[in-house]
Amino acid sequence: MRVFLLLLASCLLASCGAGPDASDSGSGTPMKTPLAVSSSSAAGVVIQVYQALYGKAPGYTDYSSYLAQASANNREFVNALMANFAATSDKALALLVLNNLGITAATVTQSGSYAALLSAVEQIFAAYGSAARGQILLNMTTLLAGLSSDVTFGAAATTYSTQVQANYSYSATSTNTSSSVVALTAATVPGAPTIGAATAGDAQASVAFSAPSSTGGASISAYTVSCVSGSSSKTGTGSSSPITVSSMSNASAYNCSVTATNSAGTGSASGTVAVTPAAATISSTSAVYYAPAPFASVMQTNYQPASLASASSLVNRSRYMISDAATAGTASNYLSIGSTYSATTGYAASSSSLSSASTYNDYLSKLVQVVSDSSGYFRIDSHLHPNNSIDFDATDSNKLKFRNNFGKASALYGYLTFSYDATTKLLQAKKRYKYSYVIATTTQATTYTGAWDEDASFSSSAQNYYVNLTGGVYKLIADTASATKFYLYESPIDFGIPDALNPNKVVIVTNAAAAFFSKNSVAATEGVSGGIYKEVNATYRSQILTAGNDATTKASADAMLASIKSAVEASGEKLRYSTDLYSAYRDATLSFKLFSDSIADGTPGQNLVPYVYFTNEKNAAGKYHPFMVIVSYGNPASPNGLKDVPHPPGDSTGEYPTLKVTRFSNLENYVAMIPMKDYGVVSDVTDNVIAVNLWTVRTTASLKANVYTYADSADNGILVDGSVIFPTYGNTLVPANQNGEMTAIGCHVGKGGGGPHCHFDGYQSGFSLNIYGDADYIGKSHPPLIGFGYDGIAVFGKYRSSDIKMLGYSTALDDFGAHDHDSIGYHYHAHSVTNHKAELLTITTSMDVLMKGAYVGKTNDIPFFRANDGFNTNPYKGGTVK
């Protein structure tokens, strides 16, 4: 390869001195050995060129005629023969010639050599035009003949020379009556296949198609399916439909097309078909024991808003869709964040349209939020992937790209701010801010303190450039005349914070963001080298052989459940719920994967709950204490909304205006233990003896212990996506919604960092970013199972006013927000509480409750209840006690 490519640039157009005829005289330099055609240079030209174009020897009559032409002027002869290929593309001609010279991917085995050579020859043909094709071909054939000792091309050169000698001997024989070349018609590339349906699989897709109407005069040797998602492209090849494309990213939207290849090359691509691979899910078909659909599945649901309302100007913290069309329609182009995540380069800023088959993902990927800087210019953030803001790439033609500005990144870039002229409709880049962070290590975690400093060099590069959209690519240009007009459309979905979560209408604060933490990782948790696998003993390890949903680990878990039920019942006790409920919850929670790039140290597509397994150990008295153990990273799959919280918790103690506030989340390392045995329920909250909780550390001695105040001082349950539940009251013993501290789904990050914890139920009618919604009720007879309290009591979604026919609708909830009906077992429900007056407040408020706070399940006999013991001291986690 090193020899051939170096010679190509200097030799393919100009004569190399070794080729026959560097002039028009026909008396060129004799050919080098090992080419054995030595009777005349013209004979060598005829045989070599004919073989390069047709892959065989000419007949005697034609050979004699060609020999006479070549003897007079070999270049004119070659050009005349090359004229038969005038309609052949540069790429097809390069492929044809190399193939006939014996240079293929099979004969050139050195990595990358054949592809590089094919591309180089195609580019040379293209660069010098059709008039030079003959001379280029002359030089190629002679050059190959001299490469018998080359490491890369030696075998092909030797085979080629041998065949040329054989063809010369054959053509010079008068008995050879092969047909004339004039009767030969060069094959052309095949037409475009017709695309069919694409079927999504786990990290793959099967794409169907039908053959093209034209094969180009040669049999089709292969079909290639290309599936593109942002800057990522995956391919699959085969000889017939369908073709499977593998190694795709789950939850990423791809557009797939297919091409056909014959001896002349590869034809044009078919149309495209959209497909989004998804991990196999194992879900319950029960109308009672079922959990919400994972967010990734919800995002693929068809969605069509009634209309898109236009907006005339940008308003701080508002969300928009940005189009180059003055009227919103399915053919309009909208700014969209690419679907392929890269820790190094971020996401592409691309342009795409909408259709009648569009999904929530199609709309949310086109939704941006604008945030103003101190100069009144606007940063543009992705709504779906809020860690990413628009930047430009000076090394890539000033293209716009979404880049990470609010989390860990392999490369640090920055973001632009823009002005928008409501009259001219032009977006103009005004400033750039460089993103950096200071890293510090504590005993518990690594902290990253972010900084966003104005980039002074931007003034000499692209400041005041305008945004141009051409061919689906957004970039900055200096010329106003070439700038693209952009039109604003309001978000078709309201992602604002409901009044119930900010009843006092607290306005958003301008405090700087606190540092984000990093204290766990997928590599440290998952796999046979991860911490969980190493800690869990052989009795339970078969349930965690594979992270996430897996048929083999499910079989092991279900078998363990059955044995637990038998053992507990044989001892005269019982489980609190049917094993079907535990199995359904396990399968559902393992299906949740991170969809949004919104966790500072998370990766879209990763598991949110990698493991759930069941243990059944005895205490010293021989009593069984079975647990469902849930390993969680403590974050939702959807955009977490932390940047929208009006008044987040401060990162330390002190006067709030001086504090930094929590707007970022990080991966947690929760190992939650849900007791499965029926320990009974309390008649009074204080029946559960808890040394430290919100009430025991109260500062108002007269405060009563009740379902709100006698609450855990931290998390008291876990949701199906792996986020944790906190009591309705905060640590000041008043409802946690009073100070505007919540996201739109009722969660926030505390001063210690971590994942968002949820004080309130985030259900909203219609689409929302909450873990459950209206679609989860369809065809069911009971609200969905959304979590568990640490007392072992299951938490179900709320009863809506339309659920009058559902099981338990008419059975009132007690003071704990729980009830028992239809043999399901006593359980909590999310529910609304109106006109509630906290003892320490003078006003009333309304709340959407998950768990009020106090545990209703008896906890005194639960071993290691809320203890943070490790696997080597707590046998009920399934480890080995040392």
PDB file of C-alpha atoms in Angstrom, residues 92-281:
ATOM      1  CA  ALA A  92     -18.010   2.174 -10.777  1.00  0.00           C
ATOM      2  CA  LEU A  93     -15.063   2.444 -13.183  1.00  0.00           C
ATOM      3  CA  ALA A  94     -12.549   2.361 -10.314  1.00  0.00           C
ATOM      4  CA  LEU A  95     -14.244  -0.725  -8.879  1.00  0.00           C
ATOM      5  CA  LEU A  96     -14.400  -2.423 -12.308  1.00  0.00           C
ATOM      6  CA  VAL A  97     -10.757  -1.779 -13.203  1.00  0.00           C
ATOM      7  CA  LEU A  98      -9.353  -2.831  -9.832  1.00  0.00           C
ATOM      8  CA  ASN A  99     -11.456  -5.987  -9.885  1.00  0.00           C
ATOM      9  CA  ASN A 100     -10.235  -6.915 -13.392  1.00  0.00           C
ATOM     10  CA  LEU A 101      -6.658  -6.230 -12.324  1.00  0.00           C
ATOM     11  CA  GLY A 102      -7.116  -8.733  -9.507  1.00  0.00           C
ATOM     12  CA  ILE A 103      -7.053  -6.089  -6.783  1.00  0.00           C
ATOM     13  CA  THR A 104      -9.943  -6.852  -4.416  1.00  0.00           C
ATOM     14  CA  ALA A 105     -10.612  -6.847  -0.698  1.00  0.00           C
ATOM     15  CA  ALA A 106      -9.736 -10.554  -0.762  1.00  0.00           C
ATOM     16  CA  THR A 107      -6.336 -10.156  -2.410  1.00  0.00           C
ATOM     17  CA  VAL A 108      -5.323  -6.994  -0.576  1.00  0.00           C
ATOM     18  CA  THR A 109      -5.563  -8.130   3.013  1.00  0.00           C
ATOM     19  CA  GLN A 110      -3.608  -5.362   4.726  1.00  0.00           C
ATOM     20  CA  SER A 111      -6.126  -3.517   6.905  1.00  0.00           C
ATOM     21  CA  GLY A 112      -7.751  -0.553   5.179  1.00  0.00           C
ATOM     22  CA  SER A 113      -5.568  -0.769   2.039  1.00  0.00           C
ATOM     23  CA  TYR A 114      -8.195  -1.827  -0.469  1.00  0.00           C
ATOM     24  CA  ALA A 115     -10.795   0.727   0.669  1.00  0.00           C
ATOM     25  CA  ALA A 116      -8.202   3.507   0.620  1.00  0.00           C
ATOM     26  CA  LEU A 117      -7.013   2.518  -2.844  1.00  0.00           C
ATOM     27  CA  LEU A 118     -10.528   2.309  -4.278  1.00  0.00           C
ATOM     28  CA  SER A 119     -11.311   5.754  -2.900  1.00  0.00           C
ATOM     29  CA  ALA A 120      -8.035   7.177  -4.255  1.00  0.00           C
ATOM     30  CA  VAL A 121      -8.593   5.852  -7.790  1.00  0.00           C
ATOM     31  CA  GLU A 122     -12.169   7.153  -7.802  1.00  0.00           C
ATOM     32  CA  GLN A 123     -10.967  10.587  -6.715  1.00  0.00           C
ATOM     33  CA  ILE A 124      -8.249  10.655  -9.385  1.00  0.00           C
ATOM     34  CA  PHE A 125     -10.753   9.780 -12.108  1.00  0.00           C
ATOM     35  CA  ALA A 126     -13.032  12.516 -10.788  1.00  0.00           C
ATOM     36  CA  ALA A 127     -10.278  15.110 -10.432  1.00  0.00           C
ATOM     37  CA  TYR A 128      -8.941  14.912 -14.018  1.00  0.00           C
ATOM     38  CA  GLY A 129     -12.132  14.176 -15.900  1.00  0.00           C
ATOM     39  CA  SER A 130     -13.091  11.775 -18.666  1.00  0.00           C
ATOM     40  CA  ALA A 131     -10.447  13.018 -21.114  1.00  0.00           C
ATOM     41  CA  ALA A 132      -7.665  11.710 -18.881  1.00  0.00           C
ATOM     42  CA  ARG A 133      -9.185   8.294 -18.141  1.00  0.00           C
ATOM     43  CA  GLY A 134      -7.170   6.523 -20.827  1.00  0.00           C
ATOM     44  CA  GLN A 135      -3.797   7.819 -19.646  1.00  0.00           C
ATOM     45  CA  ILE A 136      -4.665   7.049 -16.032  1.00  0.00           C
ATOM     46  CA  LEU A 137      -5.565   3.486 -17.011  1.00  0.00           C
ATOM     47  CA  LEU A 138      -2.304   3.061 -18.960  1.00  0.00           C
ATOM     48  CA  ASN A 139      -0.287   4.102 -15.947  1.00  0.00           C
ATOM     49  CA  MET A 140      -2.282   1.912 -13.555  1.00  0.00           C
ATOM     50  CA  THR A 141      -1.745  -1.258 -15.571  1.00  0.00           C
ATOM     51  CA  THR A 142       1.979  -0.679 -15.997  1.00  0.00           C
ATOM     52  CA  LEU A 143       2.468   0.307 -12.380  1.00  0.00           C
ATOM     53  CA  LEU A 144       0.836  -2.870 -11.112  1.00  0.00           C
ATOM     54  CA  ALA A 145       3.038  -4.999 -13.335  1.00  0.00           C
ATOM     55  CA  GLY A 146       6.089  -3.711 -11.460  1.00  0.00           C
ATOM     56  CA  LEU A 147       4.819  -4.489  -7.945  1.00  0.00           C
ATOM     57  CA  SER A 148       5.446  -8.240  -7.749  1.00  0.00           C
ATOM     58  CA  SER A 149       7.782  -7.743  -4.774  1.00  0.00           C
ATOM     59  CA  ASP A 150       5.486  -5.343  -2.883  1.00  0.00           C
ATOM     60  CA  VAL A 151       4.145  -6.592   0.468  1.00  0.00           C
ATOM     61  CA  THR A 152       0.586  -5.463  -0.173  1.00  0.00           C
ATOM     62  CA  PHE A 153       0.155  -5.923  -3.922  1.00  0.00           C
ATOM     63  CA  GLY A 154       2.742  -8.604  -4.753  1.00  0.00           C
ATOM     64  CA  ALA A 155       0.296 -11.497  -5.016  1.00  0.00           C
ATOM     65  CA  ALA A 156      -2.136  -9.522  -7.158  1.00  0.00           C
ATOM     66  CA  ALA A 157       0.709  -8.295  -9.414  1.00  0.00           C
ATOM     67  CA  THR A 158       2.084 -11.776  -9.991  1.00  0.00           C
ATOM     68  CA  THR A 159      -1.354 -13.195 -10.784  1.00  0.00           C
ATOM     69  CA  TYR A 160      -2.029 -10.263 -13.090  1.00  0.00           C
ATOM     70  CA  SER A 161       1.226 -10.713 -15.031  1.00  0.00           C
ATOM     71  CA  THR A 162       0.594 -14.419 -15.429  1.00  0.00           C
ATOM     72  CA  GLN A 163      -2.884 -13.771 -16.788  1.00  0.00           C
ATOM     73  CA  VAL A 164      -1.626 -11.072 -19.174  1.00  0.00           C
ATOM     74  CA  GLN A 165       0.904 -13.555 -20.580  1.00  0.00           C
ATOM     75  CA  ALA A 166      -1.820 -16.169 -21.033  1.00  0.00           C
ATOM     76  CA  ASN A 167      -4.143 -13.656 -22.688  1.00  0.00           C
ATOM     77  CA  TYR A 168      -1.381 -12.561 -25.059  1.00  0.00           C
ATOM     78  CA  SER A 169      -0.738 -16.122 -26.142  1.00  0.00           C
ATOM     79  CA  TYR A 170      -4.455 -16.711 -26.603  1.00  0.00           C
ATOM     80  CA  SER A 171      -5.157 -13.524 -28.555  1.00  0.00           C
ATOM     81  CA  ALA A 172      -2.181 -14.020 -30.904  1.00  0.00           C
ATOM     82  CA  THR A 173      -3.572 -17.387 -32.050  1.00  0.00           C
ATOM     83  CA  SER A 174      -5.477 -17.185 -35.317  1.00  0.00           C
ATOM     84  CA  THR A 175      -7.930 -19.878 -34.214  1.00  0.00           C
ATOM     85  CA  ASN A 176      -9.231 -17.585 -31.470  1.00  0.00           C
ATOM     86  CA  THR A 177     -12.557 -16.241 -32.744  1.00  0.00           C
ATOM     87  CA  SER A 178     -13.886 -14.448 -29.674  1.00  0.00           C
ATOM     88  CA  SER A 179     -16.493 -11.814 -30.422  1.00  0.00           C
ATOM     89  CA  SER A 180     -15.511  -8.239 -30.969  1.00  0.00           C
ATOM     90  CA  VAL A 181     -15.329  -5.800 -28.126  1.00  0.00           C
ATOM     91  CA  VAL A 182     -17.704  -3.540 -30.008  1.00  0.00           C
ATOM     92  CA  ALA A 183     -20.488  -5.997 -29.204  1.00  0.00           C
ATOM     93  CA  LEU A 184     -19.782  -5.813 -25.482  1.00  0.00           C
ATOM     94  CA  THR A 185     -21.889  -3.490 -23.322  1.00  0.00           C
ATOM     95  CA  ALA A 186     -20.425  -2.347 -20.014  1.00  0.00           C
ATOM     96  CA  ALA A 187     -22.602  -3.017 -16.990  1.00  0.00           C
ATOM     97  CA  THR A 188     -23.952  -0.058 -15.062  1.00  0.00           C
ATOM     98  CA  VAL A 189     -24.742   0.201 -11.384  1.00  0.00           C
ATOM     99  CA  PRO A 190     -28.132  -1.201 -10.336  1.00  0.00           C
ATOM    100  CA  GLY A 191     -31.116   0.957  -9.562  1.00  0.00           C
ATOM    101  CA  ALA A 192     -32.386   1.780  -6.107  1.00  0.00           C
ATOM    102  CA  PRO A 193     -34.183  -0.987  -4.196  1.00  0.00           C
ATOM    103  CA  THR A 194     -37.608  -0.271  -2.742  1.00  0.00           C
ATOM    104  CA  ILE A 195     -37.540   0.071   1.028  1.00  0.00           C
ATOM    105  CA  GLY A 196     -39.996  -1.927   3.115  1.00  0.00           C
ATOM    106  CA  ALA A 197     -40.736  -2.194   6.805  1.00  0.00           C
ATOM    107  CA  ALA A 198     -38.138  -2.072   9.581  1.00  0.00           C
ATOM    108  CA  THR A 199     -38.652  -4.206  12.668  1.00  0.00           C
ATOM    109  CA  ALA A 200     -36.926  -3.054  15.853  1.00  0.00           C
ATOM    110  CA  GLY A 201     -35.059  -5.482  18.071  1.00  0.00           C
ATOM    111  CA  ASP A 202     -32.692  -5.329  21.014  1.00  0.00           C
ATOM    112  CA  ALA A 203     -29.787  -3.171  19.693  1.00  0.00           C
ATOM    113  CA  GLN A 204     -30.681  -4.208  16.165  1.00  0.00           C
ATOM    114  CA  ALA A 205     -33.231  -3.834  13.386  1.00  0.00           C
ATOM    115  CA  SER A 206     -34.418  -6.086  10.566  1.00  0.00           C
ATOM    116  CA  VAL A 207     -35.002  -4.108   7.354  1.00  0.00           C
ATOM    117  CA  ALA A 208     -37.080  -5.486   4.495  1.00  0.00           C
ATOM    118  CA  PHE A 209     -36.857  -4.342   0.870  1.00  0.00           C
ATOM    119  CA  SER A 210     -37.537  -5.452  -2.710  1.00  0.00           C
ATOM    120  CA  ALA A 211     -35.065  -5.690  -5.586  1.00  0.00           C
ATOM    121  CA  PRO A 212     -34.498  -2.731  -7.916  1.00  0.00           C
ATOM    122  CA  SER A 213     -36.278  -2.629 -11.262  1.00  0.00           C
ATOM    123  CA  SER A 214     -32.893  -2.501 -13.018  1.00  0.00           C
ATOM    124  CA  THR A 215     -29.900  -4.687 -12.180  1.00  0.00           C
ATOM    125  CA  GLY A 216     -27.631  -2.629 -14.437  1.00  0.00           C
ATOM    126  CA  GLY A 217     -27.016  -5.534 -16.783  1.00  0.00           C
ATOM    127  CA  ALA A 218     -25.137  -7.580 -14.186  1.00  0.00           C
ATOM    128  CA  SER A 219     -26.223  -9.777 -11.342  1.00  0.00           C
ATOM    129  CA  ILE A 220     -26.538  -8.118  -7.937  1.00  0.00           C
ATOM    130  CA  SER A 221     -23.802  -9.391  -5.683  1.00  0.00           C
ATOM    131  CA  ALA A 222     -24.910  -7.776  -2.431  1.00  0.00           C
ATOM    132  CA  TYR A 223     -27.352  -5.467  -0.712  1.00  0.00           C
ATOM    133  CA  THR A 224     -26.265  -3.055   2.026  1.00  0.00           C
ATOM    134  CA  VAL A 225     -28.605  -1.573   4.605  1.00  0.00           C
ATOM    135  CA  SER A 226     -27.360   1.639   6.233  1.00  0.00           C
ATOM    136  CA  CYS A 227     -29.030   2.949   9.373  1.00  0.00           C
ATOM    137  CA  VAL A 228     -28.076   6.464  10.428  1.00  0.00           C
ATOM    138  CA  SER A 229     -28.677   8.137  13.764  1.00  0.00           C
ATOM    139  CA  GLY A 230     -27.049  11.542  14.006  1.00  0.00           C
ATOM    140  CA  SER A 231     -23.345  11.053  13.314  1.00  0.00           C
ATOM    141  CA  SER A 232     -23.523   7.301  13.912  1.00  0.00           C
ATOM    142  CA  SER A 233     -24.021   4.879  11.045  1.00  0.00           C
ATOM    143  CA  LYS A 234     -24.487   1.116  11.256  1.00  0.00           C
ATOM    144  CA  THR A 235     -24.602  -1.242   8.265  1.00  0.00           C
ATOM    145  CA  GLY A 236     -25.593  -4.776   7.437  1.00  0.00           C
ATOM    146  CA  THR A 237     -25.050  -6.715   4.214  1.00  0.00           C
ATOM    147  CA  GLY A 238     -26.740  -9.693   2.621  1.00  0.00           C
ATOM    148  CA  SER A 239     -27.876 -11.231  -0.619  1.00  0.00           C
ATOM    149  CA  SER A 240     -31.614 -10.904  -0.053  1.00  0.00           C
ATOM    150  CA  SER A 241     -34.319  -9.297   2.072  1.00  0.00           C
ATOM    151  CA  PRO A 242     -34.543  -8.821   5.027  1.00  0.00           C
ATOM    152  CA  ILE A 243     -31.148  -7.773   6.357  1.00  0.00           C
ATOM    153  CA  THR A 244     -30.371  -7.339  10.050  1.00  0.00           C
ATOM    154  CA  VAL A 245     -28.296  -4.388  11.200  1.00  0.00           C
ATOM    155  CA  SER A 246     -26.604  -4.955  14.565  1.00  0.00           C
ATOM    156  CA  SER A 247     -24.650  -2.972  17.192  1.00  0.00           C
ATOM    157  CA  MET A 248     -27.264  -0.207  17.220  1.00  0.00           C
ATOM    158  CA  SER A 249     -28.010   1.947  20.259  1.00  0.00           C
ATOM    159  CA  ASN A 250     -31.273   1.203  22.027  1.00  0.00           C
ATOM    160  CA  ALA A 251     -33.697   4.126  22.323  1.00  0.00           C
ATOM    161  CA  SER A 252     -31.950   5.966  19.454  1.00  0.00           C
ATOM    162  CA  ALA A 253     -33.990   6.773  16.336  1.00  0.00           C
ATOM    163  CA  TYR A 254     -32.432   5.590  13.062  1.00  0.00           C
ATOM    164  CA  ASN A 255     -33.285   6.198   9.413  1.00  0.00           C
ATOM    165  CA  CYS A 256     -32.459   3.156   7.298  1.00  0.00           C
ATOM    166  CA  SER A 257     -31.929   2.854   3.542  1.00  0.00           C
ATOM    167  CA  VAL A 258     -30.666   0.090   1.246  1.00  0.00           C
ATOM    168  CA  THR A 259     -28.382  -0.015  -1.797  1.00  0.00           C
ATOM    169  CA  ALA A 260     -27.624  -2.742  -4.342  1.00  0.00           C
ATOM    170  CA  THR A 261     -24.155  -3.602  -5.689  1.00  0.00           C
ATOM    171  CA  ASN A 262     -23.089  -5.383  -8.890  1.00  0.00           C
ATOM    172  CA  SER A 263     -19.797  -5.627 -10.783  1.00  0.00           C
ATOM    173  CA  ALA A 264     -20.130  -2.000 -11.899  1.00  0.00           C
ATOM    174  CA  GLY A 265     -20.494  -0.675  -8.393  1.00  0.00           C
ATOM    175  CA  THR A 266     -23.136   0.417  -5.920  1.00  0.00           C
ATOM    176  CA  GLY A 267     -26.305   2.122  -7.052  1.00  0.00           C
ATOM    177  CA  SER A 268     -28.297   4.885  -5.471  1.00  0.00           C
ATOM    178  CA  ALA A 269     -29.994   4.433  -2.111  1.00  0.00           C
ATOM    179  CA  SER A 270     -33.639   3.664  -1.570  1.00  0.00           C
ATOM    180  CA  GLY A 271     -35.916   5.865   0.445  1.00  0.00           C
ATOM    181  CA  THR A 272     -35.658   5.663   4.229  1.00  0.00           C
ATOM    182  CA  VAL A 273     -37.654   3.948   6.919  1.00  0.00           C
ATOM    183  CA  ALA A 274     -37.482   4.950  10.593  1.00  0.00           C
ATOM    184  CA  VAL A 275     -36.821   2.485  13.391  1.00  0.00           C
ATOM    185  CA  THR A 276     -35.874   2.769  17.076  1.00  0.00           C
ATOM    186  CA  PRO A 277     -34.213  -0.308  18.607  1.00  0.00           C
ATOM    187  CA  ALA A 278     -35.297  -1.147  22.142  1.00  0.00           C
ATOM    188  CA  ALA A 279     -34.172  -3.586  24.761  1.00  0.00           C
ATOM    189  CA  ALA A 280     -36.371  -6.596  25.204  1.00  0.00           C
ATOM    190  CA  THR A 281     -38.836  -5.947  27.978  1.00  0.00           C
TER     191      THR A 281
END
